[in-house]
mmCIF file of C-alpha atoms in Angstrom:
data_model
loop_
_atom_site.group_PDB
_atom_site.id
_atom_site.type_symbol
_atom_site.label_atom_id
_atom_site.label_comp_id
_atom_site.label_asym_id
_atom_site.label_seq_id
_atom_site.Cartn_x
_atom_site.Cartn_y
_atom_site.Cartn_z
ATOM 1 C CA UNK A 1 -22.351 -33.115 -23.856
ATOM 2 C CA UNK A 2 -19.820 -30.187 -23.963
ATOM 3 C CA UNK A 3 -19.309 -27.501 -20.229
ATOM 4 C CA UNK A 4 -20.544 -24.324 -21.567
ATOM 5 C CA UNK A 5 -17.949 -21.602 -20.335
ATOM 6 C CA UNK A 6 -17.529 -18.039 -19.183
ATOM 7 C CA UNK A 7 -15.067 -15.779 -19.415
ATOM 8 C CA UNK A 8 -15.072 -13.392 -16.665
ATOM 9 C CA UNK A 9 -13.482 -10.201 -18.061
ATOM 10 C CA UNK A 10 -12.166 -8.511 -15.713
ATOM 11 C CA UNK A 11 -10.846 -4.632 -15.486
ATOM 12 C CA UNK A 12 -9.087 -3.622 -12.751
ATOM 13 C CA UNK A 13 -6.455 -1.126 -12.146
ATOM 14 C CA UNK A 14 -5.877 -0.679 -8.071
ATOM 15 C CA UNK A 15 -6.863 -3.001 -4.447
ATOM 16 C CA UNK A 16 -4.540 -6.104 -5.651
ATOM 17 C CA UNK A 17 -6.448 -8.722 -2.238
ATOM 18 C CA UNK A 18 -9.698 -7.130 -3.382
ATOM 19 C CA UNK A 19 -8.999 -8.647 -7.139
ATOM 20 C CA UNK A 20 -7.889 -11.827 -5.678
ATOM 21 C CA UNK A 21 -10.946 -12.218 -3.098
ATOM 22 C CA UNK A 22 -13.126 -11.245 -6.252
ATOM 23 C CA UNK A 23 -10.969 -14.671 -8.377
ATOM 24 C CA UNK A 24 -11.244 -16.846 -5.569
ATOM 25 C CA UNK A 25 -14.751 -16.253 -5.147
ATOM 26 C CA UNK A 26 -16.138 -16.599 -8.633
ATOM 27 C CA UNK A 27 -13.715 -20.074 -9.436
ATOM 28 C CA UNK A 28 -15.201 -21.190 -5.771
ATOM 29 C CA UNK A 29 -18.474 -20.658 -7.074
ATOM 30 C CA UNK A 30 -17.699 -21.674 -10.940
ATOM 31 C CA UNK A 31 -14.883 -24.150 -10.562
ATOM 32 C CA UNK A 32 -15.057 -24.298 -14.827
ATOM 33 C CA UNK A 33 -14.871 -20.588 -15.069
ATOM 34 C CA UNK A 34 -12.388 -18.913 -17.050
ATOM 35 C CA UNK A 35 -10.899 -15.889 -15.789
ATOM 36 C CA UNK A 36 -9.113 -13.065 -17.640
ATOM 37 C CA UNK A 37 -7.807 -9.742 -15.836
ATOM 38 C CA UNK A 38 -7.030 -7.106 -18.202
ATOM 39 C CA UNK A 39 -4.750 -5.064 -15.373
ATOM 40 C CA UNK A 40 -3.401 -1.342 -14.877
ATOM 41 C CA UNK A 41 0.045 -1.525 -13.627
ATOM 42 C CA UNK A 42 0.812 2.135 -13.424
ATOM 43 C CA UNK A 43 -1.628 2.370 -10.760
ATOM 44 C CA UNK A 44 -0.819 -0.932 -8.726
ATOM 45 C CA UNK A 45 1.332 -4.058 -9.190
ATOM 46 C CA UNK A 46 -0.675 -7.403 -9.321
ATOM 47 C CA UNK A 47 1.503 -10.524 -8.311
ATOM 48 C CA UNK A 48 -0.018 -13.032 -10.499
ATOM 49 C CA UNK A 49 1.648 -15.893 -6.660
ATOM 50 C CA UNK A 50 -1.690 -15.483 -5.336
ATOM 51 C CA UNK A 51 -3.601 -16.563 -8.662
ATOM 52 C CA UNK A 52 -0.936 -19.742 -9.914
ATOM 53 C CA UNK A 53 -2.727 -22.215 -7.873
ATOM 54 C CA UNK A 54 -6.319 -21.492 -9.864
ATOM 55 C CA UNK A 55 -6.909 -22.858 -12.526
ATOM 56 C CA UNK A 56 -7.225 -20.823 -16.587
ATOM 57 C CA UNK A 57 -6.983 -17.771 -14.638
ATOM 58 C CA UNK A 58 -4.344 -15.317 -16.854
ATOM 59 C CA UNK A 59 -3.685 -11.898 -16.233
ATOM 60 C CA UNK A 60 -2.397 -9.575 -19.015
ATOM 61 C CA UNK A 61 -0.644 -6.151 -17.825
ATOM 62 C CA UNK A 62 0.728 -3.122 -19.349
ATOM 63 C CA UNK A 63 1.168 0.505 -18.478
ATOM 64 C CA UNK A 64 -0.663 2.217 -21.178
ATOM 65 C CA UNK A 65 -2.727 5.302 -19.588
ATOM 66 C CA UNK A 66 -6.763 3.989 -19.470
ATOM 67 C CA UNK A 67 -8.284 6.956 -19.306
ATOM 68 C CA UNK A 68 -11.728 7.993 -17.633
ATOM 69 C CA UNK A 69 -14.575 8.714 -20.479
ATOM 70 C CA UNK A 70 -11.338 7.947 -23.552
ATOM 71 C CA UNK A 71 -11.586 4.716 -25.706
ATOM 72 C CA UNK A 72 -8.612 3.873 -23.772
ATOM 73 C CA UNK A 73 -11.410 2.420 -20.958
ATOM 74 C CA UNK A 74 -12.145 0.361 -23.977
ATOM 75 C CA UNK A 75 -9.123 -0.614 -25.775
ATOM 76 C CA UNK A 76 -8.408 -3.731 -23.302
ATOM 77 C CA UNK A 77 -10.875 -4.670 -23.353
ATOM 78 C CA UNK A 78 -10.832 -5.944 -26.984
ATOM 79 C CA UNK A 79 -7.396 -6.215 -26.744
ATOM 80 C CA UNK A 80 -8.651 -9.369 -24.203
ATOM 81 C CA UNK A 81 -10.134 -10.848 -26.272
ATOM 82 C CA UNK A 82 -7.829 -10.851 -29.490
ATOM 83 C CA UNK A 83 -5.141 -12.483 -26.851
ATOM 84 C CA UNK A 84 -8.267 -15.428 -25.956
ATOM 85 C CA UNK A 85 -9.519 -15.764 -29.833
ATOM 86 C CA UNK A 86 -5.470 -16.186 -30.856
ATOM 87 C CA UNK A 87 -5.100 -18.089 -27.882
ATOM 88 C CA UNK A 88 -7.570 -20.353 -28.206
ATOM 89 C CA UNK A 89 -9.430 -20.112 -25.366
ATOM 90 C CA UNK A 90 -12.795 -22.325 -25.004
ATOM 91 C CA UNK A 91 -15.462 -19.910 -23.259
ATOM 92 C CA UNK A 92 -19.445 -20.088 -24.297
ATOM 93 C CA UNK A 93 -19.622 -16.123 -22.797
ATOM 94 C CA UNK A 94 -18.067 -13.046 -21.917
ATOM 95 C CA UNK A 95 -18.700 -11.365 -18.812
ATOM 96 C CA UNK A 96 -17.250 -7.758 -18.400
ATOM 97 C CA UNK A 97 -16.188 -7.102 -14.626
ATOM 98 C CA UNK A 98 -14.731 -4.318 -13.078
ATOM 99 C CA UNK A 99 -12.278 -5.008 -9.969
ATOM 100 C CA UNK A 100 -15.071 -3.438 -7.430
ATOM 101 C CA UNK A 101 -17.397 -6.450 -9.409
ATOM 102 C CA UNK A 102 -18.547 -8.638 -6.843
ATOM 103 C CA UNK A 103 -21.003 -12.062 -7.152
ATOM 104 C CA UNK A 104 -24.570 -11.028 -5.630
ATOM 105 C CA UNK A 105 -25.720 -14.972 -5.762
ATOM 106 C CA UNK A 106 -24.522 -18.226 -7.270
ATOM 107 C CA UNK A 107 -22.848 -18.147 -10.263
ATOM 108 C CA UNK A 108 -24.332 -21.867 -11.134
ATOM 109 C CA UNK A 109 -27.971 -19.712 -10.922
ATOM 110 C CA UNK A 110 -25.777 -18.121 -13.828
ATOM 111 C CA UNK A 111 -24.755 -20.718 -15.539
ATOM 112 C CA UNK A 112 -28.100 -22.136 -15.329
ATOM 113 C CA UNK A 113 -29.921 -18.904 -17.310
ATOM 114 C CA UNK A 114 -26.465 -18.438 -19.848
ATOM 115 C CA UNK A 115 -27.574 -22.476 -20.572
ATOM 116 C CA UNK A 116 -31.010 -21.766 -21.131
ATOM 117 C CA UNK A 117 -31.594 -18.712 -22.644
ATOM 118 C CA UNK A 118 -32.623 -17.531 -26.545
ATOM 119 C CA UNK A 119 -30.536 -14.361 -25.708
ATOM 120 C CA UNK A 120 -27.480 -13.681 -27.042
ATOM 121 C CA UNK A 121 -26.731 -11.130 -24.973
ATOM 122 C CA UNK A 122 -27.386 -8.777 -22.044
ATOM 123 C CA UNK A 123 -26.745 -5.397 -22.673
ATOM 124 C CA UNK A 124 -28.253 -2.435 -20.689
ATOM 125 C CA UNK A 125 -29.166 0.127 -24.205
ATOM 126 C CA UNK A 126 -30.701 2.862 -25.878
ATOM 127 C CA UNK A 127 -31.462 5.054 -28.499
ATOM 128 C CA UNK A 128 -29.464 8.268 -27.163
ATOM 129 C CA UNK A 129 -32.361 10.453 -28.041
ATOM 130 C CA UNK A 130 -35.474 8.969 -27.280
ATOM 131 C CA UNK A 131 -37.509 8.843 -24.425
ATOM 132 C CA UNK A 132 -35.868 5.391 -23.048
ATOM 133 C CA UNK A 133 -32.247 7.932 -22.459
ATOM 134 C CA UNK A 134 -30.890 7.680 -19.616
ATOM 135 C CA UNK A 135 -29.373 12.028 -20.445
ATOM 136 C CA UNK A 136 -31.023 15.063 -22.317
ATOM 137 C CA UNK A 137 -31.005 15.915 -26.050
ATOM 138 C CA UNK A 138 -28.111 18.314 -24.947
ATOM 139 C CA UNK A 139 -26.112 15.612 -23.249
ATOM 140 C CA UNK A 140 -26.047 12.908 -26.292
ATOM 141 C CA UNK A 141 -25.017 15.951 -28.255
ATOM 142 C CA UNK A 142 -22.213 16.640 -25.790
ATOM 143 C CA UNK A 143 -20.963 12.686 -25.634
ATOM 144 C CA UNK A 144 -21.092 11.252 -29.451
ATOM 145 C CA UNK A 145 -21.761 14.385 -31.488
ATOM 146 C CA UNK A 146 -18.530 16.204 -30.631
ATOM 147 C CA UNK A 147 -14.946 15.787 -31.584
ATOM 148 C CA UNK A 148 -12.636 16.452 -28.196
ATOM 149 C CA UNK A 149 -8.461 16.900 -27.404
ATOM 150 C CA UNK A 150 -7.355 16.871 -23.963
ATOM 151 C CA UNK A 151 -4.906 20.422 -23.819
ATOM 152 C CA UNK A 152 -1.474 20.653 -21.918
ATOM 153 C CA UNK A 153 -1.969 20.449 -18.220
ATOM 154 C CA UNK A 154 -0.716 23.296 -17.878
ATOM 155 C CA UNK A 155 -3.524 25.349 -19.806
ATOM 156 C CA UNK A 156 -5.920 23.725 -16.890
ATOM 157 C CA UNK A 157 -6.372 26.732 -14.791
ATOM 158 C CA UNK A 158 -6.602 29.087 -17.884
ATOM 159 C CA UNK A 159 -9.684 26.939 -19.111
ATOM 160 C CA UNK A 160 -11.584 26.675 -16.197
ATOM 161 C CA UNK A 161 -11.379 29.807 -15.790
ATOM 162 C CA UNK A 162 -13.076 31.088 -19.256
ATOM 163 C CA UNK A 163 -15.630 28.046 -19.485
ATOM 164 C CA UNK A 164 -17.926 30.224 -17.130
ATOM 165 C CA UNK A 165 -18.618 31.604 -20.448
ATOM 166 C CA UNK A 166 -18.789 28.890 -22.381
ATOM 167 C CA UNK A 167 -21.607 29.894 -23.914
ATOM 168 C CA UNK A 168 -20.663 32.440 -25.934
ATOM 169 C CA UNK A 169 -17.412 30.309 -27.626
ATOM 170 C CA UNK A 170 -17.536 27.977 -30.927
ATOM 171 C CA UNK A 171 -15.542 25.520 -27.972
ATOM 172 C CA UNK A 172 -17.075 23.070 -25.519
ATOM 173 C CA UNK A 173 -15.172 22.766 -22.395
ATOM 174 C CA UNK A 174 -15.236 20.187 -20.347
ATOM 175 C CA UNK A 175 -14.233 19.775 -16.796
ATOM 176 C CA UNK A 176 -15.676 16.385 -15.642
ATOM 177 C CA UNK A 177 -13.346 14.027 -15.359
ATOM 178 C CA UNK A 178 -11.234 16.639 -13.674
ATOM 179 C CA UNK A 179 -9.154 18.483 -15.772
ATOM 180 C CA UNK A 180 -10.768 20.323 -19.075
ATOM 181 C CA UNK A 181 -11.088 19.280 -22.336
ATOM 182 C CA UNK A 182 -12.368 20.484 -25.520
ATOM 183 C CA UNK A 183 -14.312 19.823 -27.933
ATOM 184 C CA UNK A 184 -16.795 20.998 -31.283
ATOM 185 C CA UNK A 185 -19.490 20.191 -32.934
ATOM 186 C CA UNK A 186 -18.480 17.230 -35.179
ATOM 187 C CA UNK A 187 -19.257 18.364 -38.856
ATOM 188 C CA UNK A 188 -20.153 14.691 -39.804
ATOM 189 C CA UNK A 189 -20.935 11.648 -37.576
ATOM 190 C CA UNK A 190 -21.257 8.221 -38.302
ATOM 191 C CA UNK A 191 -24.748 8.264 -37.457
ATOM 192 C CA UNK A 192 -27.946 8.155 -39.575
ATOM 193 C CA UNK A 193 -31.127 6.581 -39.778
ATOM 194 C CA UNK A 194 -29.670 3.177 -40.502
ATOM 195 C CA UNK A 195 -27.488 3.883 -37.824
ATOM 196 C CA UNK A 196 -28.675 5.412 -34.653
ATOM 197 C CA UNK A 197 -26.326 6.228 -31.863
ATOM 198 C CA UNK A 198 -27.061 4.019 -29.089
ATOM 199 C CA UNK A 199 -25.844 4.607 -25.126
ATOM 200 C CA UNK A 200 -26.069 1.952 -21.830
ATOM 201 C CA UNK A 201 -23.757 0.536 -19.175
ATOM 202 C CA UNK A 202 -20.220 -0.486 -20.058
ATOM 203 C CA UNK A 203 -20.715 -3.742 -18.169
ATOM 204 C CA UNK A 204 -22.154 -6.667 -19.960
ATOM 205 C CA UNK A 205 -22.632 -10.482 -20.840
ATOM 206 C CA UNK A 206 -22.130 -11.639 -24.729
ATOM 207 C CA UNK A 207 -22.600 -14.690 -26.480
ATOM 208 C CA UNK A 208 -19.295 -15.381 -27.682
ATOM 209 C CA UNK A 209 -20.349 -14.397 -31.064
ATOM 210 C CA UNK A 210 -21.351 -11.609 -29.850
ATOM 211 C CA UNK A 211 -17.695 -10.955 -28.771
ATOM 212 C CA UNK A 212 -16.584 -12.319 -32.401
ATOM 213 C CA UNK A 213 -18.952 -9.873 -34.201
ATOM 214 C CA UNK A 214 -17.517 -7.043 -32.362
ATOM 215 C CA UNK A 215 -13.968 -8.829 -32.855
ATOM 216 C CA UNK A 216 -14.298 -8.109 -36.313
ATOM 217 C CA UNK A 217 -15.971 -4.940 -36.110
ATOM 218 C CA UNK A 218 -13.030 -2.551 -34.483
ATOM 219 C CA UNK A 219 -10.761 -4.360 -37.261
ATOM 220 C CA UNK A 220 -12.999 -3.586 -39.821
ATOM 221 C CA UNK A 221 -14.256 -0.353 -39.631
ATOM 222 C CA UNK A 222 -11.156 2.020 -38.562
ATOM 223 C CA UNK A 223 -13.264 5.465 -39.549
ATOM 224 C CA UNK A 224 -15.972 4.610 -36.637
ATOM 225 C CA UNK A 225 -13.599 3.799 -34.157
ATOM 226 C CA UNK A 226 -11.661 6.863 -35.050
ATOM 227 C CA UNK A 227 -14.664 8.629 -34.569
ATOM 228 C CA UNK A 228 -14.823 7.435 -31.261
ATOM 229 C CA UNK A 229 -12.196 8.158 -29.935
ATOM 230 C CA UNK A 230 -12.536 11.029 -30.414
ATOM 231 C CA UNK A 231 -16.099 12.132 -27.985
ATOM 232 C CA UNK A 232 -16.027 11.421 -24.125
ATOM 233 C CA UNK A 233 -17.504 8.282 -22.737
ATOM 234 C CA UNK A 234 -17.519 6.296 -25.521
ATOM 235 C CA UNK A 235 -17.280 2.858 -22.915
ATOM 236 C CA UNK A 236 -20.841 4.182 -22.623
ATOM 237 C CA UNK A 237 -22.332 4.134 -26.853
ATOM 238 C CA UNK A 238 -19.834 2.342 -28.763
ATOM 239 C CA UNK A 239 -20.288 -1.233 -28.011
ATOM 240 C CA UNK A 240 -24.013 -0.987 -28.271
ATOM 241 C CA UNK A 241 -23.887 0.873 -31.347
ATOM 242 C CA UNK A 242 -22.090 -1.614 -33.036
ATOM 243 C CA UNK A 243 -23.802 -4.650 -31.508
ATOM 244 C CA UNK A 244 -27.816 -2.824 -31.933
ATOM 245 C CA UNK A 245 -26.830 -1.753 -35.369
ATOM 246 C CA UNK A 246 -26.097 -4.713 -37.078
ATOM 247 C CA UNK A 247 -29.563 -6.893 -36.254
ATOM 248 C CA UNK A 248 -27.203 -9.589 -36.301
ATOM 249 C CA UNK A 249 -28.342 -10.984 -32.789
ATOM 250 C CA UNK A 250 -30.983 -10.951 -29.591
ATOM 251 C CA UNK A 251 -30.223 -8.870 -26.838
ATOM 252 C CA UNK A 252 -31.802 -8.588 -23.988
ATOM 253 C CA UNK A 253 -32.068 -5.104 -22.406
ATOM 254 C CA UNK A 254 -30.822 -6.181 -19.239
ATOM 255 C CA UNK A 255 -27.193 -6.590 -18.050
ATOM 256 C CA UNK A 256 -28.496 -7.642 -14.538
ATOM 257 C CA UNK A 257 -26.114 -5.560 -13.148
ATOM 258 C CA UNK A 258 -27.016 -3.390 -9.952
ATOM 259 C CA UNK A 259 -25.627 0.309 -9.414
ATOM 260 C CA UNK A 260 -26.248 3.700 -7.885
ATOM 261 C CA UNK A 261 -25.256 6.542 -9.148
ATOM 262 C CA UNK A 262 -28.100 8.240 -6.875
ATOM 263 C CA UNK A 263 -26.857 11.083 -5.040
ATOM 264 C CA UNK A 264 -23.035 10.880 -6.874
ATOM 265 C CA UNK A 265 -20.075 13.128 -8.496
ATOM 266 C CA UNK A 266 -19.405 12.612 -11.923
ATOM 267 C CA UNK A 267 -20.640 10.082 -12.832
ATOM 268 C CA UNK A 268 -19.231 7.817 -9.523
ATOM 269 C CA UNK A 269 -21.476 4.276 -8.679
ATOM 270 C CA UNK A 270 -22.349 4.795 -5.241
ATOM 271 C CA UNK A 271 -19.827 2.304 -2.921
ATOM 272 C CA UNK A 272 -22.496 -0.251 -1.455
ATOM 273 C CA UNK A 273 -22.283 -1.720 2.100
ATOM 274 C CA UNK A 274 -24.566 -3.959 4.776
ATOM 275 C CA UNK A 275 -27.419 -1.391 4.292
ATOM 276 C CA UNK A 276 -28.234 -2.629 0.720
ATOM 277 C CA UNK A 277 -27.954 -6.367 1.658
ATOM 278 C CA UNK A 278 -31.857 -6.618 1.098
ATOM 279 C CA UNK A 279 -32.063 -4.558 -1.683
ATOM 280 C CA UNK A 280 -28.483 -7.237 -3.594
ATOM 281 C CA UNK A 281 -30.458 -10.300 -2.414
ATOM 282 C CA UNK A 282 -32.993 -9.402 -5.261
ATOM 283 C CA UNK A 283 -33.233 -12.534 -7.701
ATOM 284 C CA UNK A 284 -33.113 -10.202 -10.940
ATOM 285 C CA UNK A 285 -29.082 -9.537 -10.007
ATOM 286 C CA UNK A 286 -26.558 -11.732 -10.495
ATOM 287 C CA UNK A 287 -23.298 -8.566 -9.922
ATOM 288 C CA UNK A 288 -23.110 -5.591 -8.395
ATOM 289 C CA UNK A 289 -20.791 -2.186 -8.052
ATOM 290 C CA UNK A 290 -18.951 -0.981 -6.006
ATOM 291 C CA UNK A 291 -17.657 -1.831 -3.196
ATOM 292 C CA UNK A 292 -14.828 -1.054 -0.680
ATOM 293 C CA UNK A 293 -12.028 -3.714 -0.523
ATOM 294 C CA UNK A 294 -12.977 -6.628 2.500
ATOM 295 C CA UNK A 295 -16.157 -4.969 3.706
ATOM 296 C CA UNK A 296 -19.042 -6.490 5.476
ATOM 297 C CA UNK A 297 -21.003 -6.526 2.713
ATOM 298 C CA UNK A 298 -18.939 -8.280 0.656
ATOM 299 C CA UNK A 299 -19.194 -11.240 3.332
ATOM 300 C CA UNK A 300 -22.795 -11.181 3.658
ATOM 301 C CA UNK A 301 -22.463 -11.825 0.003
ATOM 302 C CA UNK A 302 -20.161 -14.581 0.468
ATOM 303 C CA UNK A 303 -22.290 -16.395 3.192
ATOM 304 C CA UNK A 304 -25.425 -16.182 0.575
ATOM 305 C CA UNK A 305 -22.815 -17.586 -2.427
ATOM 306 C CA UNK A 306 -22.041 -20.735 -0.245
ATOM 307 C CA UNK A 307 -25.324 -21.465 0.764
ATOM 308 C CA UNK A 308 -26.456 -20.926 -2.356
ATOM 309 C CA UNK A 309 -24.115 -23.738 -4.098
ATOM 310 C CA UNK A 310 -24.492 -26.009 -1.236
ATOM 311 C CA UNK A 311 -28.001 -26.851 -2.592
ATOM 312 C CA UNK A 312 -26.921 -26.499 -6.523
ATOM 313 C CA UNK A 313 -27.064 -28.909 -8.805
ATOM 314 C CA UNK A 314 -23.220 -29.593 -11.171
ATOM 315 C CA UNK A 315 -23.133 -26.788 -13.298
ATOM 316 C CA UNK A 316 -25.583 -27.128 -16.871
ATOM 317 C CA UNK A 317 -23.704 -28.477 -20.032
ATOM 318 C CA UNK A 318 -24.466 -27.810 -24.243
ATOM 319 C CA UNK A 319 -26.270 -30.597 -25.785
ATOM 320 C CA UNK A 320 -25.024 -31.140 -28.819
#
């Protein structure tokens, strides 16, 4: 019998105290878990000292820009996976979290799901032009059928002014991320009837073989990677497109996460609070986002997780 091991890959950039709390909660609920923190230390340092007493917690820090909407936001995911394989870390699943995520129930229950499932991954996905898509066709084209670059900051005011007449321009201007980006419809794309453009949430849980496939896909498909680097919001398409088109895996179209975008602006998730507790107590969710540091809802979730952990059986194992 070999203990099943989940690697929690947590991508962070702010609120160290909240990060430490998330890590501690994961290790308390699932002591066997492996935790890999990929931290953008340009925004704030993350002291390794509070993590030293926890086993199998690794911290990777870098100062390279991680810009929202750009491929640089998911580049750390692939670098962390590469690091994990290179250092021969033992894991069976990777659960991808942000620093503002939090478990909503016992991770022993999550482990039982992963130990017994016939799926290779849990990931939201949809054909961007299908009736299941969260975006209309115009939005899908702007996201993934155009190529963008970010002009110098000093041009921002001018570009924002002329963006009002962009319907008459051959270029696309968007200020979705605060400062304008410029794009044009791509003359050629990697997409066709055999390689469909998929979309979905960035956050997921994937088996080791899915993660290994993504690592190899990035290594061996530079043309597609470079194309996605020219799109915006590649984090909401690249991994789905690579995995689903392979036809190699059985992916559950449910990432078992809760997030609420209703009434928010520019794609920011709503901050959850204690009034959301009954919703978060649903058995169908294992994680939710996003939360503020030391929020009352985190205390409520800690109580729920602790109570469930006290009644749980030992962590599941694979039969060999």
